[in-house]
DNA sequence: ACGCATTACATGCAAATGCAAGTTTTGTAA
DNA sequence: TTACAAAACTTGCATTTGCATGTAATGCGT
């Protein structure tokens, strides 16, 4: 058994520390998996959201994903370059732009849930089914997204 | 009540999605808090770890924090520039380097636990005490860091 | 209808990042 | 002991990021 200090125990039990550590691991995994299908993490997020709901403004897209505005702007550039999305003028306002998935983008988006499930499952493996539900519920409560649902495995 | 799609519910309940979202928020908060005392997140992590245990090689430091090697190399550069740490030759091997905190670094590290507690607490606020313990325990299990302890609030 | 703050988005540019390739030192095996 | 692989760091360089700023369109008060 390795000797661990009180300080180490404290750090390793810090909510922030655990979140950062795990998020980095997940991000790394996703990066590898997504590279196989030729996209990166930021394209992935936007593709997922747009497949739920497109025809929204860039601002709305960024707001829903909690990404800064300049970031969304450039990500949409990439989506358009890759032929996954297109910008259309907003009939209600000439200063805003609506983002729509193209058929190609929609097709690509269909590949994503499988990857997500696999990655999620690989992380949740050490937990019992009940614990997984509990964990998602607690994270939800912390994130303050006001709805509940079963974990997406 | 806002209308939400099944797909949206699914995404928002994805372990990976929640982790990324929360980690980004925490990171942003920490960035602001740390800017007040003149350091950034990567310096922060290393300072914390070294305050637990210094006199380790850069490789070991990177391994413990799960940071890539080139990253550690540059972070230690910054730590040294700022006078928080110093590199000393490893008596056992001329190709490795031991990193030690300076008194200044040790002093700076003392400011950190307070900030960590505040940030952690601000996130865990929506949870009951029991739930906080449960959440940390579950995250621990997922992270597979082999020890248990009470949450550092 | 005029001025002016605000919204929505884009971008220039400095700094940070990440990969791959480089250097020096050590282990190992013939 | 020599040669070759691997370890421990470092660095060059292209890409990415992020802040601050710019541009165009809109709402709003008077």
CSV table of C-alpha atoms in Angstrom, one decimal, chain A:
chain,number,residue,atom,x,y,z
A,1,UNK,CA,0.0,0.0,0.0
A,2,UNK,CA,1.4,3.3,-1.0
A,3,UNK,CA,1.8,6.0,1.5
A,4,UNK,CA,-0.5,9.0,0.9
A,5,UNK,CA,-0.5,12.3,2.7
A,6,UNK,CA,-3.5,14.0,4.3
A,7,UNK,CA,-3.1,16.8,1.8
A,8,UNK,CA,-3.1,14.4,-1.1
A,9,UNK,CA,-6.2,12.7,0.2
A,10,UNK,CA,-7.8,16.1,0.5
A,11,UNK,CA,-6.9,17.2,-3.1
A,12,UNK,CA,-8.0,13.9,-4.6
A,13,UNK,CA,-11.4,14.3,-2.9
A,14,UNK,CA,-11.9,17.8,-4.1
A,15,UNK,CA,-15.0,18.1,-6.3
A,16,UNK,CA,-13.2,20.4,-8.7
A,17,UNK,CA,-10.1,18.2,-8.9
A,18,UNK,CA,-12.1,15.1,-9.8
A,19,UNK,CA,-14.2,17.0,-12.3
A,20,UNK,CA,-11.2,18.4,-14.1
A,21,UNK,CA,-9.3,15.1,-14.1
A,22,UNK,CA,-12.2,13.1,-15.5
A,23,UNK,CA,-13.2,15.8,-18.0
A,24,UNK,CA,-9.7,15.8,-19.4
A,25,UNK,CA,-9.7,12.0,-19.7
A,26,UNK,CA,-13.1,12.0,-21.4
A,27,UNK,CA,-12.1,14.8,-23.7
A,28,UNK,CA,-9.0,12.9,-24.7
A,29,UNK,CA,-10.9,9.7,-25.4
A,30,UNK,CA,-13.5,11.6,-27.4
A,31,UNK,CA,-10.8,13.3,-29.4
A,32,UNK,CA,-9.4,9.9,-30.4
A,33,UNK,CA,-12.8,8.4,-31.2
A,34,UNK,CA,-13.9,11.4,-33.2
A,35,UNK,CA,-10.7,11.6,-35.2
A,36,UNK,CA,-11.6,8.3,-36.6
A,37,UNK,CA,-14.7,9.8,-38.2
A,38,UNK,CA,-12.9,13.0,-39.2
A,39,UNK,CA,-14.2,15.6,-36.8
A,40,UNK,CA,-13.1,17.2,-33.6
A,41,UNK,CA,-14.8,17.8,-30.2
A,42,UNK,CA,-16.1,21.2,-30.9
A,43,UNK,CA,-17.6,20.2,-34.2
A,44,UNK,CA,-19.1,17.2,-32.4
A,45,UNK,CA,-20.9,19.3,-29.8
A,46,UNK,CA,-22.4,21.6,-32.3
A,47,UNK,CA,-23.4,18.7,-34.6
A,48,UNK,CA,-25.2,17.0,-31.7
A,49,UNK,CA,-27.1,20.1,-30.7
A,50,UNK,CA,-28.1,21.0,-34.2
A,51,UNK,CA,-29.3,17.5,-34.8
A,52,UNK,CA,-31.7,18.1,-31.9
A,53,UNK,CA,-32.8,21.5,-33.1
A,54,UNK,CA,-31.5,23.5,-36.0
A,55,UNK,CA,-32.7,26.7,-37.6
A,56,UNK,CA,-31.5,28.6,-34.5
A,57,UNK,CA,-29.2,31.6,-34.4
A,58,UNK,CA,-25.5,31.3,-33.7
A,59,UNK,CA,-26.0,33.1,-30.5
A,60,UNK,CA,-28.7,30.6,-29.4
A,61,UNK,CA,-26.4,27.8,-30.4
A,62,UNK,CA,-23.6,29.1,-28.3
A,63,UNK,CA,-25.9,29.8,-25.4
A,64,UNK,CA,-27.2,26.3,-25.3
A,65,UNK,CA,-23.8,24.8,-25.4
A,66,UNK,CA,-22.3,27.4,-23.0
A,67,UNK,CA,-19.6,28.3,-25.4
A,68,UNK,CA,-18.4,31.9,-25.9
A,69,UNK,CA,-19.6,33.7,-29.0
A,70,UNK,CA,-16.4,34.0,-30.9
A,71,UNK,CA,-16.0,30.3,-30.5
A,72,UNK,CA,-19.4,29.6,-32.0
A,73,UNK,CA,-18.7,31.9,-34.9
A,74,UNK,CA,-15.6,30.0,-35.8
A,75,UNK,CA,-17.0,26.6,-35.2
A,76,UNK,CA,-19.9,27.3,-37.6
A,77,UNK,CA,-17.2,28.4,-40.1
A,78,UNK,CA,-15.8,24.9,-39.8
A,79,UNK,CA,-19.2,23.2,-40.0
A,80,UNK,CA,-19.9,25.1,-43.2
A,81,UNK,CA,-16.5,24.4,-44.7
A,82,UNK,CA,-17.0,20.7,-44.1
A,83,UNK,CA,-20.4,20.8,-45.6
A,84,UNK,CA,-22.2,19.8,-42.4
A,85,UNK,CA,-24.2,23.0,-42.0
A,86,UNK,CA,-25.3,26.1,-43.8
A,87,UNK,CA,-26.1,29.7,-42.7
A,88,UNK,CA,-29.4,31.1,-43.9
A,89,UNK,CA,-30.6,34.6,-43.3
A,90,UNK,CA,-33.0,35.1,-40.5
A,91,UNK,CA,-36.3,36.3,-42.0
A,92,UNK,CA,-37.0,38.2,-38.7
A,93,UNK,CA,-33.7,40.0,-38.5
A,94,UNK,CA,-30.9,40.8,-40.9
A,95,UNK,CA,-28.3,40.9,-38.3
A,96,UNK,CA,-28.8,37.4,-37.1
A,97,UNK,CA,-28.2,34.1,-39.0
A,98,UNK,CA,-29.9,30.8,-38.7
A,99,UNK,CA,-27.8,27.7,-38.8
A,100,UNK,CA,-29.2,24.5,-40.5
A,101,UNK,CA,-27.7,21.1,-40.8
A,102,UNK,CA,-27.2,19.8,-44.4
A,103,UNK,CA,-28.2,16.3,-45.2
A,104,UNK,CA,-24.5,15.5,-45.0
A,105,UNK,CA,-24.4,17.0,-41.5
A,106,UNK,CA,-27.4,15.1,-40.5
A,107,UNK,CA,-25.9,11.9,-41.7
A,108,UNK,CA,-22.7,12.5,-39.8
A,109,UNK,CA,-24.6,13.3,-36.7
A,110,UNK,CA,-26.2,9.8,-36.8
A,111,UNK,CA,-22.7,8.3,-36.1
A,112,UNK,CA,-22.3,10.2,-32.9
A,113,UNK,CA,-24.7,8.6,-30.4
A,114,UNK,CA,-23.0,5.3,-30.8
A,115,UNK,CA,-19.6,6.8,-29.9
A,116,UNK,CA,-21.1,8.8,-27.0
A,117,UNK,CA,-22.7,5.6,-25.5
A,118,UNK,CA,-19.5,3.7,-25.8
A,119,UNK,CA,-17.4,6.4,-24.1
A,120,UNK,CA,-20.0,7.0,-21.4
A,121,UNK,CA,-20.3,3.3,-20.7
A,122,UNK,CA,-16.6,2.8,-20.5
A,123,UNK,CA,-16.4,5.4,-17.7
A,124,UNK,CA,-19.5,4.2,-15.9
A,125,UNK,CA,-18.4,0.6,-15.9
A,126,UNK,CA,-17.1,0.6,-12.3
A,127,UNK,CA,-20.6,1.6,-11.1
A,128,UNK,CA,-23.7,-0.4,-10.4
A,129,UNK,CA,-26.7,0.5,-12.5
A,130,UNK,CA,-28.3,2.2,-9.6
A,131,UNK,CA,-25.2,4.2,-8.9
A,132,UNK,CA,-25.0,5.4,-12.5
A,133,UNK,CA,-28.5,6.8,-12.2
A,134,UNK,CA,-27.7,8.4,-8.9
A,135,UNK,CA,-24.5,10.0,-10.3
A,136,UNK,CA,-26.2,11.5,-13.3
A,137,UNK,CA,-29.0,12.8,-11.0
A,138,UNK,CA,-26.5,14.5,-8.7
A,139,UNK,CA,-24.5,16.0,-11.5
A,140,UNK,CA,-27.7,17.3,-13.0
A,141,UNK,CA,-28.6,18.9,-9.7
A,142,UNK,CA,-25.3,20.6,-9.6
A,143,UNK,CA,-25.5,21.7,-13.2
A,144,UNK,CA,-29.0,23.0,-12.5
A,145,UNK,CA,-30.5,21.8,-15.8
A,146,UNK,CA,-34.1,21.6,-14.8
A,147,UNK,CA,-35.3,18.2,-15.9
A,148,UNK,CA,-34.6,14.7,-15.0
A,149,UNK,CA,-34.1,11.6,-17.1
A,150,UNK,CA,-32.4,8.3,-17.2
A,151,UNK,CA,-28.7,8.2,-17.9
A,152,UNK,CA,-27.9,7.9,-21.6
A,153,UNK,CA,-25.7,4.9,-21.7
